[in-house]
Structures are given as C-alpha cells and as structure tokens.
Amino acid sequence: MTNQELAQPELADVHIDADGGDLSRSEVILKGALAAGAVYGAMSVAPFVSRALAMSEGGDVGILNFALTLEYLESTFYKEAKTRAKASGDLKSLIDLVARDEDEHVGALTETIKKLGGKPVAEPKFDFPYSGTAGFLKLAQTFEDTGVSAYNGAAPQIKSKEVLGAAGSIVQVEARHAAAIRLQNKQEPSPEAFDPSLDEAMVLKAVEPFIQ
Amino acid sequence: MAVRKEANALSRVAKDPVSRRKFIALGGGSAAAAFLVACGSDDSSTTTTAASAAAGGDAVVEEKFGKGDVGILNYALTLEYLETAFYADVVKSGLFKGSDLATIRKFGSEEAEHVAALTGFVKKLGGKPAPKPKTEFPLKSAKSVLELAATVENLGAAAYLGQAASIKSAEVLAAALSIHSVEGRHAAALNTLLGESITPDGAFAVPAGAPEVLKSVEPFIVS
C-alpha cells in the first residue's frame, strides 16, 4: 500500500475494488482502520482487546451504548477541564460550549437507548492524566478525532435509518469540535481529505487507558 | 452591494430554511428533541427519518442526478465541483495571504480529492459522473469571501447529512461519512475565523435537503 493510499482510505478502497477484489464488509472496515492507524499514528493496530464495554449487546442498542460510553468520557473530560485546563478567553468559551454539547449527546443517547428498549450503560469512572492547558489540548484533540472516527466507523452498521440520521448529526458536531480544538493546538483543522474510521475494538483500546 | 447580498441570502437559507424549521418543529422546539422523536419511532417502514423528512429531496436528487446511490453520489459530486472551483477562484483572487491562504489552499485540495473519490465511486457503480458545472462566484473582499466560504461549507455538511440515511451501500455510506465530517471540520474552522459559533445548530447538526441546497447554490452555477 502506498502512502498516498494510506492517506486516503476511501480512495484506497476504490482502488482495491477496481482491481476486481471482493472484500467483505469487515475487511473493508479493517482496512479503513489500518489506514486510520497509519494516518493518525495514535492507535496501534494490535490484536483486539478482549475487554469490551458495550459489546455484549448487539445491534443499534449496542452501537448506541458504545457511543454513550465515548460521550460520557468526553462529557466528564470537559466538565473537569473547566477548572483543570486553566483556560481563558476563547478556549474557555470553547470548553464551555463543547461541555454543553457532549452533555446533550449523553442525554439524547440515553433516552434513545431507553426508547429502543435497551439499557443504557452505566457511566464509567474516568482518570485523565494531564496538567495545564497544553496537556488538556493534546488529550482533547485525541478524544475528538477518535470520536469522529468512532462514529464514522460504527454508523454504516446501524440498522435504523432514524438512529443513523441521529448519529450523523452528532458526528458532524464532533468533527466541528475536533476542528476547533485542533486550531487551538495550531494544527490543521482537517488533516486529511477523508476522516479515517475506526472500529469499536480499536476505539475501546484507545480510550481504555482513561477508564478506571 | 451584490456580493454581500448574495452571500447574505445564501447565509439566510443555510441558517434558517423552511425545511430546517420543520425539522426542529418535529421535536417541539429543539434539535435534541427531534433526535428523540426520530429515534423513538418504532415503525421505520412507514415513517421517514428526521433527516430525509428535512431533506424531502430524494425525488429531486433522483430527478436531477439519477436513481439510488449513483444519484446521491452525483449530487455530492456537483457540490464538490462547486467547492473546488470556489477555492481555486479564491486562491487566484489574491485576496488572501499567509496562513489564511494556506488554509484555503488546503481546503481546496481536500475538495478536489473528494471530487476524485466521488467520480471513482460513480464509475465503480456503473454510473456516469456528473459533469463539472461552470461556476462564477462574487469575490469582492476577504471578509465577504470568508462568509461565503463558511456558508458553502456549512451547507455542504448539511447536504451530506441530508442524504446519509438514503444511501444503500455500506461502502458508499462509509465514504460519504468520511467526507461529511471533513466538511464539518471546514465549516467549523471558517466559522472560527469569522468569530461565529462552531456549532450554529447546537449539539445536533441539522440536515439540509437537496431542493434547499440546490436553490442556494444556483446563483453560482452559470451552466
């Protein structure tokens, strides 16, 4: 695989299929994940974790609970950041805005899971090892980019069009957060033309260090 | 001034279209509530999704761009052609320098990659890629151009969101989503440059339907 293909997972997919390959859906997803790992370098493509937080329940409820776990993480992270990030000015306003959005995501996902007859996962306990504004921003960027990739990876598996529309409306907001946090970090708001997707196991591996 | 007028007219449509008001009304006043109403539906065969209800544009996409995923891809391709041409014109205009110019170049090159990917997908599905439209944009001042860019990107993100639930192929959906969130990133970055909220719809982005999107970009398409 060339670097060009790595940087453009979807183009890489086009290329492969154009060659007459017949990849299964899971292989395509895995390929996206491999490319994502290469692009962002944040997560290694190691054997999948056995510890699964939200995988016991399949289907849309399982996916929604997976998303809820991530939203709990973000919500707690930004709530703490209001005092821990030592932010002022624009960044302080941004933290307040993102904290509010993530809270709303938690609320909406919880209600949706209940409406679908599922049981929302309990809020995990988190531990975020960072100090100061720079430490906060670095972690925030990882969480937001990972969040975008997580939703993008999970969404094609969603059965209900309603749930898919809702997930889409959340992922766009996560992408907007990611761009704003990256700008605060003096990074490109959109590092790649195609946001990589990550599968559930890889996302859980990425966030596991922060869950107690 | 014509430039401002057009940009503002587009901006109004993007921010407060009738279809968006309908979407929000679904939930009795908030997008979060609309989310729940949409998800609470347990009869997906007879209810439309919030996204496609807001879009109301499947028929329009089919009529103008073809059936199924190829139609949706060609609709998206047309918008990406427009965005690519816009950024190319902005770069040529000389209105921007330094880091702002670098951002515009970067966004433009990403839109060009979207064009290439969508073209590839249309061909792969056995379709004929939509032709590149001839475009013309009002480029008067740096500020009005940034406003237009933000409006176009916010609308573009909303346009992808409006189609997501109608896409049949999981692979096409994955590709559309990976582009959709990049459009969202562009929109947020431009909103930041303008000192506007990064999430103008709040915690839940609101989709836009094809009729609204096409009407909004119509002034910029010459042929």
Short mmCIF file of C-alpha atoms in Angstrom, two decimals:
data_model
loop_
_atom_site.label_atom_id
_atom_site.label_comp_id
_atom_site.label_asym_id
_atom_site.label_seq_id
_atom_site.Cartn_x
_atom_site.Cartn_y
_atom_site.Cartn_z
CA MET A 1 0.00 0.00 0.00
CA THR A 2 1.44 3.35 -0.93
CA ASN A 3 1.49 6.36 1.36
CA GLN A 4 -0.97 8.03 -0.93
CA GLU A 5 -3.44 5.23 -0.33
CA LEU A 6 -2.81 5.31 3.38
CA ALA A 7 -3.64 8.97 3.48
CA GLN A 8 -6.88 8.36 1.61
CA PRO A 9 -8.51 5.25 2.99
CA GLU A 10 -11.62 5.63 0.87
CA LEU A 11 -9.63 6.05 -2.29
CA ALA A 12 -7.66 3.01 -1.30
CA ASP A 13 -10.93 1.12 -1.07
CA VAL A 14 -11.95 2.27 -4.52
CA HIS A 15 -8.63 1.18 -5.90
CA ILE A 16 -8.82 -2.27 -4.39
CA ASP A 17 -12.30 -2.97 -5.61
CA ALA A 18 -11.47 -1.61 -9.04
CA ASP A 19 -8.83 -4.30 -9.20
CA GLY A 20 -11.55 -6.86 -9.00
CA GLY A 21 -11.09 -7.74 -5.34
CA ASP A 22 -14.13 -8.86 -3.46
CA LEU A 23 -13.61 -7.63 0.04
CA SER A 24 -16.15 -8.41 2.67
CA ARG A 25 -17.58 -5.54 4.62
CA SER A 26 -15.47 -6.36 7.66
CA GLU A 27 -12.33 -6.44 5.59
CA VAL A 28 -13.15 -3.03 4.21
CA ILE A 29 -13.69 -1.70 7.71
CA LEU A 30 -10.48 -3.26 8.93
CA LYS A 31 -8.66 -1.74 6.00
CA GLY A 32 -10.06 1.64 6.96
CA ALA A 33 -8.90 1.08 10.49
CA LEU A 34 -5.43 0.10 9.38
CA ALA A 35 -5.22 3.21 7.26
CA ALA A 36 -6.54 5.27 10.14
CA GLY A 37 -3.89 3.93 12.47
CA ALA A 38 -1.24 4.80 9.95
CA VAL A 39 -2.62 8.26 9.34
CA TYR A 40 -3.13 9.40 12.89
CA GLY A 41 -0.47 7.26 14.45
CA ALA A 42 -2.33 7.43 17.74
CA MET A 43 -3.50 3.87 17.90
CA SER A 44 -1.57 0.77 17.14
CA VAL A 45 -3.13 -1.99 15.13
CA ALA A 46 -2.70 -4.63 17.79
CA PRO A 47 -4.86 -7.67 18.49
CA PHE A 48 -8.31 -6.59 19.52
CA VAL A 49 -8.96 -6.10 23.18
CA SER A 50 -10.97 -8.71 24.96
CA ARG A 51 -12.40 -6.28 27.42
CA ALA A 52 -15.48 -4.88 25.80
CA LEU A 53 -17.52 -2.25 27.49
CA ALA A 54 -20.53 -2.15 25.29
CA MET A 55 -20.21 -5.11 23.01
CA SER A 56 -22.34 -7.53 24.99
CA GLU A 57 -25.42 -6.21 23.33
CA GLY A 58 -25.58 -6.25 19.57
CA GLY A 59 -27.44 -4.14 17.06
CA ASP A 60 -28.29 -0.49 17.27
CA VAL A 61 -28.57 -0.51 21.05
CA GLY A 62 -25.05 -1.91 21.27
CA ILE A 63 -23.74 0.79 18.96
CA LEU A 64 -25.62 3.49 20.86
CA ASN A 65 -24.18 2.23 24.15
CA PHE A 66 -20.71 2.27 22.63
CA ALA A 67 -21.32 5.88 21.59
CA LEU A 68 -22.72 6.68 25.03
CA THR A 69 -19.52 5.43 26.66
CA LEU A 70 -17.49 7.79 24.48
CA GLU A 71 -19.83 10.69 25.17
CA TYR A 72 -19.57 10.02 28.92
CA LEU A 73 -15.81 10.18 28.55
CA GLU A 74 -15.92 13.46 26.65
CA SER A 75 -18.54 14.97 28.89
CA THR A 76 -16.55 14.19 32.05
CA PHE A 77 -13.32 15.32 30.41
CA TYR A 78 -14.70 18.77 29.51
CA LYS A 79 -16.54 19.17 32.81
CA GLU A 80 -13.24 18.65 34.63
CA ALA A 81 -11.43 20.87 32.13
CA LYS A 82 -13.49 23.87 33.23
CA THR A 83 -11.16 24.02 36.24
CA ARG A 84 -8.23 21.77 35.29
CA ALA A 85 -7.37 23.17 31.85
CA LYS A 86 -6.57 26.62 33.24
CA ALA A 87 -8.14 28.13 30.15
CA SER A 88 -9.12 31.71 29.49
CA GLY A 89 -10.63 33.71 26.66
CA ASP A 90 -11.65 31.85 23.52
CA LEU A 91 -10.52 28.48 24.84
CA LYS A 92 -12.59 28.89 27.99
CA SER A 93 -15.66 29.64 25.87
CA LEU A 94 -14.88 26.68 23.64
CA ILE A 95 -14.61 24.33 26.62
CA ASP A 96 -17.97 25.55 27.94
CA LEU A 97 -19.58 25.05 24.52
CA VAL A 98 -18.16 21.59 23.97
CA ALA A 99 -19.02 20.51 27.52
CA ARG A 100 -22.63 21.53 26.90
CA ASP A 101 -22.78 19.71 23.55
CA GLU A 102 -21.32 16.49 24.99
CA ASP A 103 -23.80 16.63 27.86
CA GLU A 104 -26.64 16.90 25.37
CA HIS A 105 -25.24 13.95 23.45
CA VAL A 106 -25.19 11.87 26.65
CA GLY A 107 -28.79 12.82 27.36
CA ALA A 108 -30.03 12.12 23.83
CA LEU A 109 -28.22 8.77 23.55
CA THR A 110 -29.50 7.66 26.95
CA GLU A 111 -33.08 8.49 26.04
CA THR A 112 -32.78 6.85 22.64
CA ILE A 113 -31.42 3.61 24.11
CA LYS A 114 -34.36 3.53 26.52
CA LYS A 115 -36.83 4.19 23.72
CA LEU A 116 -35.39 1.27 21.80
CA GLY A 117 -35.97 -0.90 24.86
CA GLY A 118 -32.30 -1.14 25.78
CA LYS A 119 -30.47 -0.45 28.99
CA PRO A 120 -28.04 2.48 28.92
CA VAL A 121 -24.53 1.59 30.10
CA ALA A 122 -23.53 2.92 33.47
CA GLU A 123 -21.22 5.91 33.47
CA PRO A 124 -17.67 4.64 33.87
CA LYS A 125 -15.20 6.28 36.20
CA PHE A 126 -12.51 8.14 34.32
CA ASP A 127 -9.00 9.26 35.01
CA PHE A 128 -7.40 11.84 32.75
CA PRO A 129 -3.69 12.21 33.41
CA TYR A 130 -2.79 15.68 32.18
CA SER A 131 -1.88 19.04 33.55
CA GLY A 132 -2.32 22.53 32.29
CA THR A 133 -3.69 23.95 29.07
CA ALA A 134 -1.26 22.20 26.73
CA GLY A 135 -1.92 18.83 28.33
CA PHE A 136 -5.64 19.38 28.06
CA LEU A 137 -5.48 20.39 24.40
CA LYS A 138 -3.38 17.40 23.43
CA LEU A 139 -5.81 14.98 25.01
CA ALA A 140 -8.84 16.88 23.73
CA GLN A 141 -7.57 16.58 20.16
CA THR A 142 -7.10 12.83 20.54
CA PHE A 143 -10.57 12.38 22.00
CA GLU A 144 -12.32 14.46 19.37
CA ASP A 145 -10.52 12.91 16.40
CA THR A 146 -11.10 9.46 17.87
CA GLY A 147 -14.76 10.30 18.45
CA VAL A 148 -15.23 11.29 14.82
CA SER A 149 -13.55 8.10 13.62
CA ALA A 150 -15.59 6.02 16.05
CA TYR A 151 -18.93 7.35 14.83
CA ASN A 152 -17.83 7.12 11.21
CA GLY A 153 -16.75 3.53 11.75
CA ALA A 154 -19.91 2.47 13.55
CA ALA A 155 -22.51 4.32 11.50
CA PRO A 156 -22.56 2.04 8.43
CA GLN A 157 -23.53 -0.85 10.74
CA ILE A 158 -26.57 0.96 12.12
CA LYS A 159 -29.81 -0.70 11.04
CA SER A 160 -32.37 2.00 11.75
CA LYS A 161 -32.38 5.00 9.45
CA GLU A 162 -33.55 7.13 12.34
CA VAL A 163 -30.60 6.14 14.50
CA LEU A 164 -28.24 6.62 11.55
CA GLY A 165 -29.54 10.15 10.95
CA ALA A 166 -29.07 10.94 14.61
CA ALA A 167 -25.55 9.52 14.70
CA GLY A 168 -24.73 11.60 11.62
CA SER A 169 -25.97 14.73 13.30
CA ILE A 170 -23.75 14.02 16.31
CA VAL A 171 -20.64 13.09 14.35
CA GLN A 172 -20.76 16.35 12.43
CA VAL A 173 -20.74 18.20 15.75
CA GLU A 174 -17.81 16.08 16.96
CA ALA A 175 -15.95 16.97 13.75
CA ARG A 176 -16.64 20.64 14.41
CA HIS A 177 -15.26 20.28 17.94
CA ALA A 178 -12.23 18.46 16.57
CA ALA A 179 -11.50 21.26 14.11
CA ALA A 180 -11.83 23.95 16.76
CA ILE A 181 -9.60 22.09 19.23
CA ARG A 182 -7.03 21.46 16.51
CA LEU A 183 -6.97 25.18 15.67
CA GLN A 184 -6.29 25.89 19.37
CA ASN A 185 -3.40 23.43 19.06
CA LYS A 186 -2.13 25.27 15.95
CA GLN A 187 -2.87 22.16 13.90
CA GLU A 188 -4.65 21.72 10.58
CA PRO A 189 -8.38 21.59 11.34
CA SER A 190 -8.83 18.86 8.75
CA PRO A 191 -5.59 16.90 8.45
CA GLU A 192 -6.93 14.58 5.76
CA ALA A 193 -9.48 14.87 2.97
CA PHE A 194 -11.20 11.76 4.35
CA ASP A 195 -11.69 11.25 8.06
CA PRO A 196 -10.48 7.76 8.89
CA SER A 197 -12.85 5.33 10.51
CA LEU A 198 -12.09 3.12 13.47
CA ASP A 199 -13.91 0.03 14.55
CA GLU A 200 -15.28 -0.44 18.03
CA ALA A 201 -12.47 -2.59 19.36
CA MET A 202 -9.83 -0.11 18.24
CA VAL A 203 -11.68 2.80 19.75
CA LEU A 204 -12.09 0.98 23.04
CA LYS A 205 -8.39 0.23 23.03
CA ALA A 206 -7.66 3.91 22.50
CA VAL A 207 -9.87 5.08 25.37
CA GLU A 208 -9.29 2.20 27.77
CA PRO A 209 -6.30 3.84 29.46
CA PHE A 210 -8.62 6.59 30.68
CA ILE A 211 -11.28 4.29 32.12
CA GLN A 212 -10.78 3.09 35.69
CA MET B 1 -23.58 45.55 -2.77
CA ALA B 2 -24.40 42.49 -4.82
CA VAL B 3 -21.73 40.35 -3.24
CA ARG B 4 -22.94 40.86 0.26
CA LYS B 5 -26.49 40.45 -0.81
CA GLU B 6 -25.88 37.07 -2.39
CA ALA B 7 -23.74 35.87 0.45
CA ASN B 8 -26.34 37.00 2.93
CA ALA B 9 -29.20 35.47 1.03
CA LEU B 10 -27.37 32.17 0.94
CA SER B 11 -26.49 32.53 4.56
CA ARG B 12 -30.12 33.03 5.48
CA VAL B 13 -31.13 29.90 3.63
CA ALA B 14 -28.36 27.92 5.24
CA LYS B 15 -29.20 29.13 8.71
CA ASP B 16 -32.95 29.23 8.68
CA PRO B 17 -34.56 27.37 5.83
CA VAL B 18 -38.16 26.29 5.96
CA SER B 19 -37.16 22.65 5.94
CA ARG B 20 -34.97 23.15 8.96
CA ARG B 21 -37.76 24.82 10.82
CA LYS B 22 -39.87 21.79 10.00
CA PHE B 23 -37.17 19.51 11.28
CA ILE B 24 -36.97 21.38 14.52
CA ALA B 25 -40.75 21.54 14.82
CA LEU B 26 -40.76 17.75 14.77
CA GLY B 27 -39.32 17.81 18.21
CA GLY B 28 -41.40 20.59 19.62
CA GLY B 29 -38.68 23.16 19.57
CA SER B 30 -35.25 21.66 19.85
CA ALA B 31 -32.99 19.59 17.70
CA ALA B 32 -32.30 17.35 20.66
CA ALA B 33 -35.99 16.63 20.93
CA ALA B 34 -36.17 15.99 17.20
CA PHE B 35 -33.39 13.46 17.68
CA LEU B 36 -35.52 11.62 20.21
CA VAL B 37 -38.69 11.79 18.18
CA ALA B 38 -36.82 10.41 15.22
CA CYS B 39 -35.24 7.64 17.22
CA GLY B 40 -38.36 6.83 19.13
CA SER B 41 -40.17 5.78 16.02
CA ASP B 42 -40.68 2.07 16.07
CA ASP B 43 -42.23 1.75 12.65
CA SER B 44 -39.45 2.60 10.30
CA SER B 45 -41.31 1.28 7.28
CA THR B 46 -43.94 3.98 7.38
CA THR B 47 -42.14 6.87 8.98
CA THR B 48 -39.48 8.87 7.26
CA THR B 49 -36.32 9.70 9.10
CA ALA B 50 -35.82 13.13 10.51
CA ALA B 51 -33.01 13.52 8.05
CA SER B 52 -34.97 12.62 4.96
CA ALA B 53 -38.07 14.39 6.24
CA ALA B 54 -36.00 17.51 6.49
CA ALA B 55 -34.43 16.70 3.19
CA GLY B 56 -37.66 15.87 1.43
CA GLY B 57 -35.39 15.76 -1.53
CA ASP B 58 -34.92 12.18 -2.57
CA ALA B 59 -37.20 12.80 -5.53
CA VAL B 60 -35.25 15.89 -6.51
CA VAL B 61 -31.93 14.06 -6.34
CA GLU B 62 -33.36 11.25 -8.45
CA GLU B 63 -34.84 13.61 -10.99
CA LYS B 64 -31.72 15.72 -11.42
CA PHE B 65 -28.91 13.25 -10.75
CA GLY B 66 -30.26 9.75 -11.18
CA LYS B 67 -31.53 6.91 -9.06
CA GLY B 68 -30.11 5.39 -5.92
CA ASP B 69 -26.55 5.75 -4.71
CA VAL B 70 -25.30 6.92 -8.11
CA GLY B 71 -27.76 9.82 -7.98
CA ILE B 72 -26.70 10.77 -4.47
CA LEU B 73 -23.02 10.49 -5.40
CA ASN B 74 -23.52 12.69 -8.46
CA TYR B 75 -25.40 15.23 -6.36
CA ALA B 76 -22.47 15.27 -3.93
CA LEU B 77 -20.01 15.41 -6.83
CA THR B 78 -21.72 18.50 -8.19
CA LEU B 79 -21.39 20.22 -4.81
CA GLU B 80 -17.74 19.18 -4.53
CA TYR B 81 -17.02 20.52 -8.02
CA LEU B 82 -18.56 23.78 -6.93
CA GLU B 83 -16.48 23.94 -3.76
CA THR B 84 -13.28 23.07 -5.62
CA ALA B 85 -13.91 25.79 -8.22
CA PHE B 86 -14.73 28.27 -5.49
CA TYR B 87 -11.47 27.71 -3.61
CA ALA B 88 -9.47 27.80 -6.84
CA ASP B 89 -11.04 31.16 -7.71
CA VAL B 90 -10.37 32.45 -4.21
CA VAL B 91 -6.70 31.45 -4.40
CA LYS B 92 -6.42 33.26 -7.77
CA SER B 93 -8.22 36.35 -6.46
CA GLY B 94 -5.18 37.41 -4.43
CA LEU B 95 -7.44 38.43 -1.54
CA PHE B 96 -5.63 36.15 0.90
CA LYS B 97 -2.07 35.76 2.06
CA GLY B 98 -0.12 33.82 4.66
CA SER B 99 -1.88 31.32 6.87
CA ASP B 100 -5.36 32.18 5.60
CA LEU B 101 -4.21 31.46 2.05
CA ALA B 102 -2.64 28.20 3.22
CA THR B 103 -5.93 27.17 4.82
CA ILE B 104 -7.86 27.99 1.65
CA ARG B 105 -5.40 26.02 -0.47
CA LYS B 106 -5.64 23.07 1.90
CA PHE B 107 -9.41 23.06 1.90
CA GLY B 108 -9.44 23.41 -1.88
CA SER B 109 -7.13 20.44 -2.32
CA GLU B 110 -9.31 18.36 0.00
CA GLU B 111 -12.40 19.23 -2.04
CA ALA B 112 -10.51 18.18 -5.17
CA GLU B 113 -9.79 14.83 -3.51
CA HIS B 114 -13.49 14.49 -2.78
CA VAL B 115 -14.22 15.10 -6.46
CA ALA B 116 -11.79 12.37 -7.45
CA ALA B 117 -13.16 9.87 -4.92
CA LEU B 118 -16.80 10.51 -5.80
CA THR B 119 -16.03 10.24 -9.51
CA GLY B 120 -14.35 6.91 -8.84
CA PHE B 121 -17.34 5.64 -6.87
CA VAL B 122 -19.84 6.66 -9.54
CA LYS B 123 -17.82 4.82 -12.18
CA LYS B 124 -17.41 1.80 -9.95
CA LEU B 125 -21.17 1.59 -9.54
CA GLY B 126 -21.51 1.70 -13.31
CA GLY B 127 -22.79 5.26 -13.41
CA LYS B 128 -21.76 8.27 -15.43
CA PRO B 129 -20.14 11.00 -13.33
CA ALA B 130 -21.99 14.32 -13.33
CA PRO B 131 -20.36 16.98 -15.49
CA LYS B 132 -18.33 19.74 -13.92
CA PRO B 133 -20.59 22.79 -13.73
CA LYS B 134 -19.42 26.20 -14.93
CA THR B 135 -19.33 28.45 -11.90
CA GLU B 136 -18.92 32.08 -11.02
CA PHE B 137 -18.51 33.49 -7.53
CA PRO B 138 -18.64 37.03 -6.22
CA LEU B 139 -15.15 37.68 -4.86
CA LYS B 140 -15.02 41.24 -3.65
CA SER B 141 -13.43 41.36 -0.23
CA ALA B 142 -11.67 38.93 2.05
CA LYS B 143 -14.46 39.14 4.59
CA SER B 144 -17.29 38.53 2.14
CA VAL B 145 -15.35 35.61 0.64
CA LEU B 146 -14.81 34.06 4.06
CA GLU B 147 -18.51 34.46 4.80
CA LEU B 148 -19.38 32.80 1.52
CA ALA B 149 -16.89 30.01 2.22
CA ALA B 150 -18.38 29.40 5.65
CA THR B 151 -21.88 29.38 4.23
CA VAL B 152 -20.96 26.96 1.47
CA GLU B 153 -19.17 24.59 3.88
CA ASN B 154 -21.96 24.65 6.45
CA LEU B 155 -24.43 23.97 3.68
CA GLY B 156 -22.22 21.22 2.24
CA ALA B 157 -22.01 19.46 5.59
CA ALA B 158 -25.78 19.75 5.97
CA ALA B 159 -26.25 18.39 2.44
CA TYR B 160 -24.26 15.23 3.18
CA LEU B 161 -26.16 14.76 6.42
CA GLY B 162 -29.39 15.10 4.50
CA GLN B 163 -28.50 12.14 2.26
CA ALA B 164 -26.82 9.76 4.71
CA ALA B 165 -29.92 7.77 5.59
CA SER B 166 -30.86 7.32 1.92
CA ILE B 167 -27.59 5.67 0.91
CA LYS B 168 -27.96 1.95 0.22
CA SER B 169 -24.39 0.66 0.01
CA ALA B 170 -22.45 0.45 3.27
CA GLU B 171 -19.26 1.24 1.41
CA VAL B 172 -20.70 4.37 -0.19
CA LEU B 173 -22.11 5.38 3.18
CA ALA B 174 -18.70 4.97 4.81
CA ALA B 175 -17.14 7.15 2.13
CA ALA B 176 -19.87 9.79 2.39
CA LEU B 177 -19.46 9.89 6.17
CA SER B 178 -15.70 10.29 5.90
CA ILE B 179 -16.28 13.28 3.63
CA HIS B 180 -19.21 14.64 5.66
CA SER B 181 -17.14 15.07 8.81
CA VAL B 182 -14.36 16.79 6.85
CA GLU B 183 -16.92 19.28 5.53
CA GLY B 184 -17.98 19.78 9.15
CA ARG B 185 -14.36 20.47 10.09
CA HIS B 186 -14.01 23.01 7.28
CA ALA B 187 -17.23 24.71 8.35
CA ALA B 188 -16.12 24.95 11.97
CA ALA B 189 -12.69 26.31 11.02
CA LEU B 190 -14.23 29.01 8.82
CA ASN B 191 -16.80 29.87 11.48
CA THR B 192 -13.90 30.25 13.92
CA LEU B 193 -12.09 32.62 11.52
CA LEU B 194 -15.26 34.69 11.35
CA GLY B 195 -15.77 34.68 15.10
CA GLU B 196 -19.02 32.74 14.75
CA SER B 197 -20.18 29.70 16.67
CA ILE B 198 -18.55 26.46 15.54
CA THR B 199 -21.85 24.67 16.05
CA PRO B 200 -24.54 27.02 14.73
CA ASP B 201 -27.20 24.27 15.08
CA GLY B 202 -26.19 23.46 18.64
CA ALA B 203 -25.28 19.95 19.81
CA PHE B 204 -27.07 18.27 16.89
CA ALA B 205 -26.27 19.26 13.31
CA VAL B 206 -29.33 19.81 11.15
CA PRO B 207 -29.53 18.22 7.70
CA ALA B 208 -30.43 20.10 4.53
CA GLY B 209 -32.45 18.68 1.69
CA ALA B 210 -31.49 18.77 -1.96
CA PRO B 211 -34.11 21.36 -3.02
CA GLU B 212 -32.83 23.83 -0.47
CA VAL B 213 -29.17 23.12 -1.20
CA LEU B 214 -29.58 23.38 -4.97
CA LYS B 215 -31.57 26.59 -4.68
CA SER B 216 -28.81 28.05 -2.53
CA VAL B 217 -26.00 27.26 -4.93
CA GLU B 218 -27.98 28.15 -8.07
CA PRO B 219 -26.67 31.75 -8.18
CA PHE B 220 -23.13 30.43 -8.60
CA ILE B 221 -23.79 27.96 -11.39
CA VAL B 222 -23.53 29.57 -14.80
CA SER B 223 -24.26 26.44 -16.79
#
